Short mmCIF file of C-alpha atoms in Angstrom, two decimals:
data_model
loop_
_atom_site.label_atom_id
_atom_site.label_comp_id
_atom_site.label_asym_id
_atom_site.label_seq_id
_atom_site.Cartn_x
_atom_site.Cartn_y
_atom_site.Cartn_z
CA MET Z 1 -13.16 -1.97 48.56
CA SER Z 2 -14.59 0.98 46.57
CA ARG Z 3 -12.92 2.51 43.65
CA SER Z 4 -12.06 5.64 43.57
CA VAL Z 5 -14.59 7.54 41.00
CA ARG Z 6 -11.82 10.80 41.14
CA PRO Z 7 -9.29 9.35 37.81
CA THR Z 8 -5.15 9.28 38.17
CA VAL Z 9 -3.31 10.96 36.16
CA VAL Z 10 -0.89 9.00 34.18
CA LEU Z 11 2.06 10.64 32.70
CA VAL Z 12 4.38 9.25 29.97
CA HIS Z 13 7.17 10.35 28.30
CA GLY Z 14 9.06 10.32 25.60
CA ALA Z 15 11.93 9.53 23.91
CA PHE Z 16 15.58 11.25 25.19
CA ALA Z 17 14.08 12.30 28.08
CA ASP Z 18 12.08 11.16 31.51
CA ALA Z 19 9.15 11.82 33.97
CA SER Z 20 11.31 14.82 35.26
CA SER Z 21 10.17 16.18 31.97
CA TYR Z 22 6.63 16.42 33.63
CA ALA Z 23 8.43 18.36 36.62
CA ARG Z 24 6.16 21.86 35.93
CA VAL Z 25 2.39 20.18 34.92
CA ILE Z 26 2.40 17.68 38.17
CA PRO Z 27 1.89 20.56 40.20
CA GLU Z 28 -0.97 21.86 38.61
CA LEU Z 29 -2.44 18.59 38.62
CA THR Z 30 -2.12 17.59 41.93
CA ALA Z 31 -3.11 20.98 43.00
CA ALA Z 32 -6.36 20.87 41.81
CA GLY Z 33 -6.79 17.48 43.64
CA LEU Z 34 -5.28 14.78 41.52
CA GLU Z 35 -3.52 11.85 41.78
CA VAL Z 36 -0.59 11.69 38.96
CA VAL Z 37 1.61 8.41 38.73
CA ALA Z 38 4.79 9.70 36.46
CA PRO Z 39 6.76 5.79 35.87
CA ALA Z 40 9.82 5.70 33.95
CA VAL Z 41 9.53 3.98 30.41
CA PRO Z 42 12.42 1.50 29.73
CA ASN Z 43 12.95 3.11 26.63
CA ARG Z 44 13.74 -0.52 24.49
CA SER Z 45 10.55 -1.40 22.67
CA LEU Z 46 7.53 -0.03 21.36
CA VAL Z 47 5.93 -3.16 22.02
CA GLU Z 48 7.63 -4.28 25.78
CA ASP Z 49 7.22 -0.43 26.94
CA ALA Z 50 3.83 -0.56 26.47
CA ALA Z 51 3.65 -3.38 28.27
CA TYR Z 52 5.13 -2.08 31.21
CA ILE Z 53 3.04 0.86 31.15
CA SER Z 54 0.13 -1.43 31.54
CA SER Z 55 1.44 -3.21 34.18
CA VAL Z 56 1.22 0.48 36.32
CA ILE Z 57 -2.05 1.25 34.67
CA ARG Z 58 -3.24 -2.04 36.04
CA ALA Z 59 -2.12 -1.54 40.03
CA VAL Z 60 -4.15 1.82 39.94
CA ASP Z 61 -7.10 1.37 42.22
CA GLY Z 62 -9.94 3.37 39.73
CA PRO Z 63 -10.17 5.17 36.11
CA VAL Z 64 -6.45 6.26 34.41
CA ILE Z 65 -6.15 9.59 32.45
CA LEU Z 66 -3.49 8.35 30.43
CA VAL Z 67 -1.53 11.61 28.61
CA GLY Z 68 1.85 10.65 26.08
CA HIS Z 69 4.90 12.80 25.17
CA SER Z 70 6.20 12.36 21.31
CA TYR Z 71 7.12 8.49 21.95
CA GLY Z 72 5.33 8.20 24.62
CA GLY Z 73 2.26 9.10 22.53
CA ALA Z 74 3.00 5.63 20.75
CA VAL Z 75 3.16 3.90 24.35
CA ILE Z 76 -0.06 5.12 25.30
CA THR Z 77 -1.38 3.95 22.30
CA LEU Z 78 -1.34 0.69 23.13
CA ALA Z 79 -1.55 1.15 26.09
CA GLY Z 80 -4.26 2.29 26.54
CA THR Z 81 -6.38 -0.30 25.82
CA GLU Z 82 -6.57 -1.46 29.49
CA ASP Z 83 -10.28 -1.21 31.12
CA ASN Z 84 -10.13 0.83 33.15
CA VAL Z 85 -8.26 3.89 31.50
CA ARG Z 86 -10.99 6.37 30.45
CA ALA Z 87 -9.02 8.83 27.81
CA LEU Z 88 -5.72 9.59 26.14
CA VAL Z 89 -4.16 12.51 25.73
CA TYR Z 90 -0.81 12.91 23.28
CA LEU Z 91 1.09 15.77 23.79
CA ALA Z 92 3.71 16.79 20.70
CA GLY Z 93 2.62 12.82 20.21
CA TYR Z 94 2.82 10.15 17.96
CA ALA Z 95 -1.29 8.66 17.33
CA LEU Z 96 -0.08 5.45 15.69
CA GLU Z 97 -2.66 3.48 13.13
CA GLU Z 98 -3.13 -0.27 13.86
CA GLY Z 99 -0.28 -2.13 12.33
CA GLU Z 100 2.00 0.95 11.40
CA SER Z 101 4.92 2.38 12.99
CA LEU Z 102 7.07 5.16 14.15
CA GLY Z 103 8.95 5.17 11.29
CA GLU Z 104 6.34 5.15 8.97
CA LEU Z 105 4.09 7.54 10.83
CA GLN Z 106 6.66 9.96 10.14
CA GLY Z 107 8.01 9.02 6.11
CA ARG Z 108 4.85 10.40 5.41
CA PHE Z 109 6.04 13.95 6.01
CA PRO Z 110 8.95 15.93 5.52
CA ASP Z 111 11.84 15.10 8.14
CA SER Z 112 12.55 17.82 10.84
CA GLY Z 113 15.87 18.84 11.98
CA LEU Z 114 16.07 15.52 14.30
CA ALA Z 115 16.96 13.48 11.83
CA ASP Z 116 20.45 15.01 11.46
CA ALA Z 117 21.36 15.55 14.95
CA LEU Z 118 20.58 11.28 16.14
CA VAL Z 119 23.59 9.89 17.26
CA TYR Z 120 23.74 5.89 17.36
CA THR Z 121 25.21 4.35 19.73
CA PRO Z 122 25.78 0.32 20.42
CA PHE Z 123 24.65 -1.23 23.97
CA PRO Z 124 25.00 -5.23 25.43
CA VAL Z 125 21.72 -7.15 25.21
CA ALA Z 126 21.29 -9.47 28.25
CA GLY Z 127 21.37 -12.86 27.12
CA SER Z 128 22.75 -12.31 23.34
CA ASP Z 129 25.85 -12.14 21.94
CA GLU Z 130 24.31 -9.14 19.51
CA THR Z 131 24.55 -5.57 20.61
CA GLY Z 132 21.58 -3.05 21.27
CA THR Z 133 21.22 0.10 19.24
CA ASP Z 134 20.57 3.31 21.36
CA VAL Z 135 19.58 6.35 20.07
CA SER Z 136 20.30 10.34 21.54
CA VAL Z 137 20.64 13.66 20.37
CA GLU Z 138 23.33 15.02 20.09
CA ALA Z 139 23.84 17.32 23.22
CA GLY Z 140 24.81 20.15 21.58
CA LYS Z 141 21.88 21.04 19.27
CA PHE Z 142 19.96 19.30 21.98
CA PRO Z 143 18.19 22.51 23.35
CA ALA Z 144 17.66 24.15 20.42
CA LEU Z 145 15.50 20.88 19.17
CA PHE Z 146 13.38 19.89 21.78
CA ALA Z 147 13.98 23.12 24.12
CA ALA Z 148 14.24 25.72 22.60
CA ASP Z 149 11.81 27.99 24.65
CA VAL Z 150 12.91 27.05 27.71
CA ASP Z 151 15.24 28.07 30.27
CA PRO Z 152 18.70 27.62 29.23
CA GLU Z 153 20.56 26.32 31.83
CA LEU Z 154 17.28 23.38 32.27
CA ALA Z 155 18.39 22.80 28.78
CA ALA Z 156 21.66 22.21 29.10
CA VAL Z 157 20.85 19.69 32.06
CA LEU Z 158 18.32 17.61 29.48
CA ALA Z 159 20.56 17.70 26.88
CA VAL Z 160 23.30 15.52 28.75
CA SER Z 161 21.33 13.59 30.93
CA GLN Z 162 19.02 12.21 28.05
CA ARG Z 163 16.60 8.44 27.95
CA PRO Z 164 17.87 7.24 25.13
CA LEU Z 165 15.51 5.14 22.92
CA ALA Z 166 16.29 1.84 21.22
CA ALA Z 167 16.60 2.02 17.49
CA ARG Z 168 14.45 -1.10 17.28
CA ALA Z 169 10.96 0.92 18.38
CA PHE Z 170 11.29 2.63 15.53
CA SER Z 171 10.47 0.15 13.09
CA GLU Z 172 7.74 -1.68 15.91
CA ALA Z 173 4.46 -1.95 14.24
CA ALA Z 174 1.70 -1.01 16.86
CA PRO Z 175 -0.72 -4.28 17.20
CA VAL Z 176 -3.69 -2.04 18.32
CA ALA Z 177 -5.01 1.51 18.22
CA ALA Z 178 -6.61 2.40 21.85
CA TRP Z 179 -8.15 5.76 20.01
CA LYS Z 180 -10.19 4.02 18.69
CA SER Z 181 -12.44 3.18 21.35
CA LYS Z 182 -11.30 5.63 24.25
CA PRO Z 183 -11.83 9.35 23.87
CA SER Z 184 -9.01 11.07 23.08
CA TRP Z 185 -7.18 14.85 23.58
CA GLY Z 186 -4.24 15.73 21.40
CA LEU Z 187 -1.75 18.82 21.59
CA VAL Z 188 -0.34 20.04 18.66
CA ALA Z 189 3.16 22.03 19.63
CA SER Z 190 3.31 24.25 16.36
CA SER Z 191 6.86 25.19 16.83
CA ASP Z 192 8.25 21.76 17.18
CA ARG Z 193 11.43 20.85 15.74
CA THR Z 194 12.16 17.66 16.97
CA ILE Z 195 9.02 15.88 15.32
CA ASN Z 196 7.08 18.15 12.61
CA PRO Z 197 3.77 19.62 13.99
CA ASP Z 198 1.86 18.02 10.95
CA VAL Z 199 2.86 14.31 11.82
CA GLU Z 200 0.95 15.29 15.13
CA ARG Z 201 -1.91 16.60 13.72
CA TYR Z 202 -2.34 14.41 10.70
CA GLY Z 203 -2.41 11.60 13.72
CA TYR Z 204 -5.11 13.80 15.90
CA GLU Z 205 -6.67 14.21 12.91
CA ARG Z 206 -6.86 10.94 11.83
CA ALA Z 207 -8.01 9.79 15.27
CA GLY Z 208 -10.91 11.99 15.38
CA MET Z 209 -9.46 13.62 18.23
CA THR Z 210 -10.33 16.79 20.17
CA THR Z 211 -6.91 19.30 18.76
CA VAL Z 212 -5.46 22.52 20.21
CA GLU Z 213 -2.70 24.11 18.70
CA VAL Z 214 -0.31 26.15 21.54
CA ASP Z 215 2.91 27.70 20.30
CA SER Z 216 5.67 25.69 21.83
CA SER Z 217 9.10 23.61 21.77
CA HIS Z 218 8.72 19.92 21.93
CA LEU Z 219 9.10 20.15 25.48
CA VAL Z 220 5.30 21.73 26.19
CA MET Z 221 5.16 20.37 29.17
CA LEU Z 222 8.04 22.69 30.63
CA ALA Z 223 7.12 25.62 28.21
CA GLN Z 224 3.72 25.72 28.42
CA PRO Z 225 2.81 23.77 31.54
CA LYS Z 226 -0.91 25.49 32.47
CA ALA Z 227 -1.56 24.76 28.81
CA VAL Z 228 -0.94 21.21 29.22
CA ALA Z 229 -2.64 21.30 32.52
CA GLU Z 230 -5.82 22.77 30.67
CA LEU Z 231 -5.92 19.95 28.31
CA ILE Z 232 -5.87 17.63 30.69
CA GLN Z 233 -8.19 18.83 33.09
CA ASP Z 234 -10.98 18.98 30.11
CA ALA Z 235 -10.31 15.28 29.61
CA VAL Z 236 -10.82 14.79 33.23
CA ARG Z 237 -13.97 16.90 33.01
CA SER Z 238 -15.22 15.35 29.75
CA THR Z 239 -15.06 11.48 31.36
CA ALA Z 240 -16.48 12.14 34.73
CA HIS Z 241 -19.64 10.34 35.56
#
């Protein structure tokens, strides 16, 4: 069977969100003739989440452009080492260094407003007497922090349909950094109140990425879908051969 030359775009969502956060970007990409896969990230553990996304990537017949938003940026930093990944695209994301955790990268910069809005909830761990801790965003603060420039009715829905992130994911060190071996693009959401935009800028600059800045809230895919799709298509075009 011949392998497709046209890449598939794999869209990895972040914490406190799900794949529907790409709802306005996906039509832009499919209209451009691109195949798209937008899997659900378990949001249980950085290493385990990356292993799951790696399995999704391996199931794609042909090259992959791997896109990660927010925490999804950390996930693609690991999963992007799969052989068929041609490029990485970070959207308001964490570009971790090898051996670095989310907490360490974020700790180098002043906190955003997110820190004061987090809610911690225990959850049962299968096969263990111990409990895990889910981290989510206080629903009343979610729209202003995450989605200030998104339709208020949609932001209200997103606030109560969050996919929490297990606290352990914040402290796990990245065993690899795919951006060291794959061409990478980064989008800074310059009005981001969830991640300090300087965290995004620092990670992208350190990785030597092609970077753009967009005046947007954290949920740039819903607020500025054309700008996001354009950056992804830049990566597609630059890696075509």
